Amino acid sequence: MADQTTKVLSFFGPPGTGKGTVAQRCVREFGYKMLSTGDLIRKHMQAQSNLGKQLAEYVNRGQLVPDDLVTQMVFEWAKDQVKPGATVILDGFPRTRVQAELFLQALSEDPDLSRVSFKVINFELSEEEIIKRISSRLICSNKECQSVYSTIAKMPKQAGVCDLCDSPLVRRSDDEAEVVRERLNVFSKTKNELLSFYKESDQSVIDFVVPHGLPDVVFDAFIKAV
Ligand code: AMP
């Protein structure tokens, strides 16, 4: 019988390290399931629902969304989308110690999700390179797509248009310099606490030093490291 263990890979790291691009490629090449909490949050924001408006208050200031809210969103998605034996990438979750505690606790209590292996991939890149990458980043405006492009490293075939769904490409509202600075600041405040929790609770963390270069170079290095 096929292995029924569900494998969860948590992509952790500051913004602009290429987590989303690597995750999207793993989906295309290996058929993994993926949830980017950032994409999910932006989807709600674009829909301008009450929840979306509430989320925008945090995102547009570079702050994290409250832990219980984001953890609940991840669980709802997992219940609906994850089948036993699947490999799942959580891009940008957990991001705080509380999220990791809530998530691992809930996994251990849910009979459907009890056979889960959890591994963290810690993406590392210099701040200078992060700023360069974020200032050249464009995303697809179609909330179901949100593919990532770069004016220096991954140009679309037709300028300003998504290769996959033909929707216009836009800059993320939280990619403006001032908000990015705050996001990096928030990241550095929460990082050590989360990594210490993983260490204390014996969770597997793989450090991935992101190489400088085009997405293919990054993906090859990722495959070697992971
Ligand atoms: P990202 O697309 O991963 O850069 O996330 C964009 C924004 O969404 C973040 O700056 C946060 O405001 C929010 N966000 C995404 N994931 C989380 C999370 N796990 N916890 C709290 N806020 C999050």
PDB file of N, CA and C in Angstrom, residues 159-214:
ATOM      1  N   ALA A 159       5.357  41.876 -22.122  1.00  0.00           N
ATOM      2  CA  ALA A 159       5.524  42.813 -20.996  1.00  0.00           C
ATOM      3  C   ALA A 159       4.193  43.098 -20.300  1.00  0.00           C
ATOM      4  N   GLY A 160       4.177  42.981 -18.994  1.00  0.00           N
ATOM      5  CA  GLY A 160       3.010  43.370 -18.206  1.00  0.00           C
ATOM      6  C   GLY A 160       1.854  42.380 -18.207  1.00  0.00           C
ATOM      7  N   VAL A 161       2.080  41.180 -18.804  1.00  0.00           N
ATOM      8  CA  VAL A 161       0.972  40.216 -18.922  1.00  0.00           C
ATOM      9  C   VAL A 161       1.423  38.842 -18.405  1.00  0.00           C
ATOM     10  N   CYS A 162       0.549  38.181 -17.632  1.00  0.00           N
ATOM     11  CA  CYS A 162       0.907  36.877 -17.071  1.00  0.00           C
ATOM     12  C   CYS A 162       0.989  35.804 -18.168  1.00  0.00           C
ATOM     13  N   ASP A 163       2.076  35.013 -18.149  1.00  0.00           N
ATOM     14  CA  ASP A 163       2.251  33.937 -19.132  1.00  0.00           C
ATOM     15  C   ASP A 163       1.154  32.879 -18.998  1.00  0.00           C
ATOM     16  N   LEU A 164       0.670  32.677 -17.770  1.00  0.00           N
ATOM     17  CA  LEU A 164      -0.232  31.554 -17.532  1.00  0.00           C
ATOM     18  C   LEU A 164      -1.697  31.880 -17.796  1.00  0.00           C
ATOM     19  N   CYS A 165      -2.119  33.123 -17.456  1.00  0.00           N
ATOM     20  CA  CYS A 165      -3.565  33.390 -17.568  1.00  0.00           C
ATOM     21  C   CYS A 165      -3.878  34.702 -18.281  1.00  0.00           C
ATOM     22  N   ASP A 166      -2.837  35.365 -18.831  1.00  0.00           N
ATOM     23  CA  ASP A 166      -3.034  36.601 -19.615  1.00  0.00           C
ATOM     24  C   ASP A 166      -3.560  37.801 -18.825  1.00  0.00           C
ATOM     25  N   SER A 167      -3.593  37.701 -17.505  1.00  0.00           N
ATOM     26  CA  SER A 167      -4.072  38.849 -16.712  1.00  0.00           C
ATOM     27  C   SER A 167      -2.936  39.868 -16.553  1.00  0.00           C
ATOM     28  N   PRO A 168      -3.284  41.128 -16.275  1.00  0.00           N
ATOM     29  CA  PRO A 168      -2.229  42.143 -16.088  1.00  0.00           C
ATOM     30  C   PRO A 168      -1.364  41.852 -14.859  1.00  0.00           C
ATOM     31  N   LEU A 169      -0.084  42.210 -14.952  1.00  0.00           N
ATOM     32  CA  LEU A 169       0.813  42.077 -13.803  1.00  0.00           C
ATOM     33  C   LEU A 169       0.809  43.390 -13.027  1.00  0.00           C
ATOM     34  N   VAL A 170       0.906  43.286 -11.716  1.00  0.00           N
ATOM     35  CA  VAL A 170       0.889  44.493 -10.862  1.00  0.00           C
ATOM     36  C   VAL A 170       1.970  44.365  -9.782  1.00  0.00           C
ATOM     37  N   ARG A 171       2.226  45.505  -9.117  1.00  0.00           N
ATOM     38  CA  ARG A 171       3.085  45.452  -7.930  1.00  0.00           C
ATOM     39  C   ARG A 171       2.213  45.196  -6.716  1.00  0.00           C
ATOM     40  N   ARG A 172       2.721  44.437  -5.752  1.00  0.00           N
ATOM     41  CA  ARG A 172       1.958  44.213  -4.529  1.00  0.00           C
ATOM     42  C   ARG A 172       1.925  45.503  -3.718  1.00  0.00           C
ATOM     43  N   SER A 173       0.758  45.775  -3.087  1.00  0.00           N
ATOM     44  CA  SER A 173       0.647  47.026  -2.333  1.00  0.00           C
ATOM     45  C   SER A 173       1.634  47.052  -1.168  1.00  0.00           C
ATOM     46  N   ASP A 174       2.011  45.870  -0.654  1.00  0.00           N
ATOM     47  CA  ASP A 174       2.933  45.857   0.490  1.00  0.00           C
ATOM     48  C   ASP A 174       4.397  45.707   0.057  1.00  0.00           C
ATOM     49  N   ASP A 175       4.668  45.857  -1.253  1.00  0.00           N
ATOM     50  CA  ASP A 175       6.062  45.812  -1.722  1.00  0.00           C
ATOM     51  C   ASP A 175       6.677  47.212  -1.821  1.00  0.00           C
ATOM     52  N   GLU A 176       5.964  48.245  -1.380  1.00  0.00           N
ATOM     53  CA  GLU A 176       6.550  49.588  -1.362  1.00  0.00           C
ATOM     54  C   GLU A 176       7.637  49.640  -0.282  1.00  0.00           C
ATOM     55  N   ALA A 177       8.704  50.446  -0.559  1.00  0.00           N
ATOM     56  CA  ALA A 177       9.911  50.402   0.276  1.00  0.00           C
ATOM     57  C   ALA A 177       9.637  50.499   1.777  1.00  0.00           C
ATOM     58  N   GLU A 178       8.744  51.431   2.146  1.00  0.00           N
ATOM     59  CA  GLU A 178       8.514  51.646   3.578  1.00  0.00           C
ATOM     60  C   GLU A 178       7.871  50.423   4.243  1.00  0.00           C
ATOM     61  N   VAL A 179       6.922  49.819   3.528  1.00  0.00           N
ATOM     62  CA  VAL A 179       6.234  48.638   4.082  1.00  0.00           C
ATOM     63  C   VAL A 179       7.209  47.448   4.124  1.00  0.00           C
ATOM     64  N   VAL A 180       8.055  47.342   3.115  1.00  0.00           N
ATOM     65  CA  VAL A 180       9.026  46.243   3.090  1.00  0.00           C
ATOM     66  C   VAL A 180       9.948  46.336   4.302  1.00  0.00           C
ATOM     67  N   ARG A 181      10.383  47.562   4.609  1.00  0.00           N
ATOM     68  CA  ARG A 181      11.259  47.740   5.781  1.00  0.00           C
ATOM     69  C   ARG A 181      10.572  47.227   7.045  1.00  0.00           C
ATOM     70  N   GLU A 182       9.273  47.538   7.172  1.00  0.00           N
ATOM     71  CA  GLU A 182       8.533  47.097   8.352  1.00  0.00           C
ATOM     72  C   GLU A 182       8.374  45.563   8.347  1.00  0.00           C
ATOM     73  N   ARG A 183       8.155  44.998   7.165  1.00  0.00           N
ATOM     74  CA  ARG A 183       8.001  43.525   7.090  1.00  0.00           C
ATOM     75  C   ARG A 183       9.308  42.837   7.517  1.00  0.00           C
ATOM     76  N   LEU A 184      10.432  43.419   7.082  1.00  0.00           N
ATOM     77  CA  LEU A 184      11.733  42.826   7.460  1.00  0.00           C
ATOM     78  C   LEU A 184      11.966  42.963   8.964  1.00  0.00           C
ATOM     79  N   ASN A 185      11.537  44.093   9.482  1.00  0.00           N
ATOM     80  CA  ASN A 185      11.660  44.357  10.900  1.00  0.00           C
ATOM     81  C   ASN A 185      10.831  43.336  11.717  1.00  0.00           C
ATOM     82  N   VAL A 186       9.589  43.143  11.294  1.00  0.00           N
ATOM     83  CA  VAL A 186       8.703  42.181  11.972  1.00  0.00           C
ATOM     84  C   VAL A 186       9.314  40.777  11.872  1.00  0.00           C
ATOM     85  N   PHE A 187       9.849  40.464  10.688  1.00  0.00           N
ATOM     86  CA  PHE A 187      10.441  39.129  10.510  1.00  0.00           C
ATOM     87  C   PHE A 187      11.584  38.906  11.494  1.00  0.00           C
ATOM     88  N   SER A 188      12.473  39.918  11.599  1.00  0.00           N
ATOM     89  CA  SER A 188      13.634  39.679  12.465  1.00  0.00           C
ATOM     90  C   SER A 188      13.228  39.604  13.936  1.00  0.00           C
ATOM     91  N   LYS A 189      12.084  40.236  14.294  1.00  0.00           N
ATOM     92  CA  LYS A 189      11.626  40.154  15.686  1.00  0.00           C
ATOM     93  C   LYS A 189      11.058  38.778  16.024  1.00  0.00           C
ATOM     94  N   THR A 190      10.442  38.115  15.043  1.00  0.00           N
ATOM     95  CA  THR A 190       9.738  36.852  15.342  1.00  0.00           C
ATOM     96  C   THR A 190      10.588  35.619  15.035  1.00  0.00           C
ATOM     97  N   LYS A 191      11.631  35.808  14.212  1.00  0.00           N
ATOM     98  CA  LYS A 191      12.409  34.671  13.704  1.00  0.00           C
ATOM     99  C   LYS A 191      13.031  33.802  14.815  1.00  0.00           C
ATOM    100  N   ASN A 192      13.773  34.473  15.725  1.00  0.00           N
ATOM    101  CA  ASN A 192      14.533  33.684  16.704  1.00  0.00           C
ATOM    102  C   ASN A 192      13.633  32.880  17.625  1.00  0.00           C
ATOM    103  N   GLU A 193      12.508  33.504  17.994  1.00  0.00           N
ATOM    104  CA  GLU A 193      11.582  32.820  18.889  1.00  0.00           C
ATOM    105  C   GLU A 193      11.036  31.548  18.231  1.00  0.00           C
ATOM    106  N   LEU A 194      10.711  31.674  16.949  1.00  0.00           N
ATOM    107  CA  LEU A 194      10.151  30.512  16.237  1.00  0.00           C
ATOM    108  C   LEU A 194      11.218  29.425  16.069  1.00  0.00           C
ATOM    109  N   LEU A 195      12.426  29.831  15.645  1.00  0.00           N
ATOM    110  CA  LEU A 195      13.474  28.825  15.440  1.00  0.00           C
ATOM    111  C   LEU A 195      13.859  28.165  16.771  1.00  0.00           C
ATOM    112  N   SER A 196      13.829  28.934  17.861  1.00  0.00           N
ATOM    113  CA  SER A 196      14.138  28.333  19.174  1.00  0.00           C
ATOM    114  C   SER A 196      13.066  27.299  19.536  1.00  0.00           C
ATOM    115  N   PHE A 197      11.815  27.625  19.236  1.00  0.00           N
ATOM    116  CA  PHE A 197      10.736  26.672  19.522  1.00  0.00           C
ATOM    117  C   PHE A 197      10.962  25.366  18.752  1.00  0.00           C
ATOM    118  N   TYR A 198      11.334  25.487  17.470  1.00  0.00           N
ATOM    119  CA  TYR A 198      11.571  24.274  16.679  1.00  0.00           C
ATOM    120  C   TYR A 198      12.707  23.451  17.284  1.00  0.00           C
ATOM    121  N   LYS A 199      13.729  24.159  17.740  1.00  0.00           N
ATOM    122  CA  LYS A 199      14.877  23.464  18.334  1.00  0.00           C
ATOM    123  C   LYS A 199      14.448  22.729  19.604  1.00  0.00           C
ATOM    124  N   GLU A 200      13.737  23.475  20.486  1.00  0.00           N
ATOM    125  CA  GLU A 200      13.274  22.866  21.755  1.00  0.00           C
ATOM    126  C   GLU A 200      12.395  21.650  21.500  1.00  0.00           C
ATOM    127  N   SER A 201      11.558  21.738  20.475  1.00  0.00           N
ATOM    128  CA  SER A 201      10.596  20.647  20.276  1.00  0.00           C
ATOM    129  C   SER A 201      11.096  19.653  19.227  1.00  0.00           C
ATOM    130  N   ASP A 202      12.381  19.731  18.906  1.00  0.00           N
ATOM    131  CA  ASP A 202      13.022  18.732  18.047  1.00  0.00           C
ATOM    132  C   ASP A 202      12.442  18.626  16.649  1.00  0.00           C
ATOM    133  N   GLN A 203      11.979  19.735  16.120  1.00  0.00           N
ATOM    134  CA  GLN A 203      11.447  19.715  14.753  1.00  0.00           C
ATOM    135  C   GLN A 203      12.614  19.841  13.774  1.00  0.00           C
ATOM    136  N   SER A 204      12.433  19.203  12.615  1.00  0.00           N
ATOM    137  CA  SER A 204      13.516  19.235  11.640  1.00  0.00           C
ATOM    138  C   SER A 204      13.528  20.558  10.861  1.00  0.00           C
ATOM    139  N   VAL A 205      14.665  21.246  10.886  1.00  0.00           N
ATOM    140  CA  VAL A 205      14.809  22.518  10.153  1.00  0.00           C
ATOM    141  C   VAL A 205      16.008  22.406   9.214  1.00  0.00           C
ATOM    142  N   ILE A 206      15.766  22.624   7.920  1.00  0.00           N
ATOM    143  CA  ILE A 206      16.861  22.586   6.943  1.00  0.00           C
ATOM    144  C   ILE A 206      17.164  24.022   6.530  1.00  0.00           C
ATOM    145  N   ASP A 207      18.418  24.454   6.718  1.00  0.00           N
ATOM    146  CA  ASP A 207      18.795  25.804   6.297  1.00  0.00           C
ATOM    147  C   ASP A 207      19.075  25.791   4.797  1.00  0.00           C
ATOM    148  N   PHE A 208      18.452  26.691   4.076  1.00  0.00           N
ATOM    149  CA  PHE A 208      18.679  26.790   2.636  1.00  0.00           C
ATOM    150  C   PHE A 208      19.186  28.191   2.317  1.00  0.00           C
ATOM    151  N   VAL A 209      20.481  28.283   2.015  1.00  0.00           N
ATOM    152  CA  VAL A 209      21.061  29.578   1.647  1.00  0.00           C
ATOM    153  C   VAL A 209      20.750  29.795   0.163  1.00  0.00           C
ATOM    154  N   VAL A 210      19.912  30.782  -0.098  1.00  0.00           N
ATOM    155  CA  VAL A 210      19.429  30.998  -1.471  1.00  0.00           C
ATOM    156  C   VAL A 210      20.566  31.571  -2.318  1.00  0.00           C
ATOM    157  N   PRO A 211      20.921  30.890  -3.434  1.00  0.00           N
ATOM    158  CA  PRO A 211      22.010  31.437  -4.252  1.00  0.00           C
ATOM    159  C   PRO A 211      21.538  32.657  -5.033  1.00  0.00           C
ATOM    160  N   HIS A 212      22.468  33.535  -5.397  1.00  0.00           N
ATOM    161  CA  HIS A 212      22.119  34.661  -6.272  1.00  0.00           C
ATOM    162  C   HIS A 212      21.978  34.070  -7.661  1.00  0.00           C
ATOM    163  N   GLY A 213      21.009  34.531  -8.418  1.00  0.00           N
ATOM    164  CA  GLY A 213      20.891  34.016  -9.786  1.00  0.00           C
ATOM    165  C   GLY A 213      19.448  33.866 -10.188  1.00  0.00           C
ATOM    166  N   LEU A 214      19.251  33.285 -11.369  1.00  0.00           N
ATOM    167  CA  LEU A 214      17.918  33.165 -11.940  1.00  0.00           C
ATOM    168  C   LEU A 214      17.128  32.070 -11.213  1.00  0.00           C
TER     169      LEU A 214
END
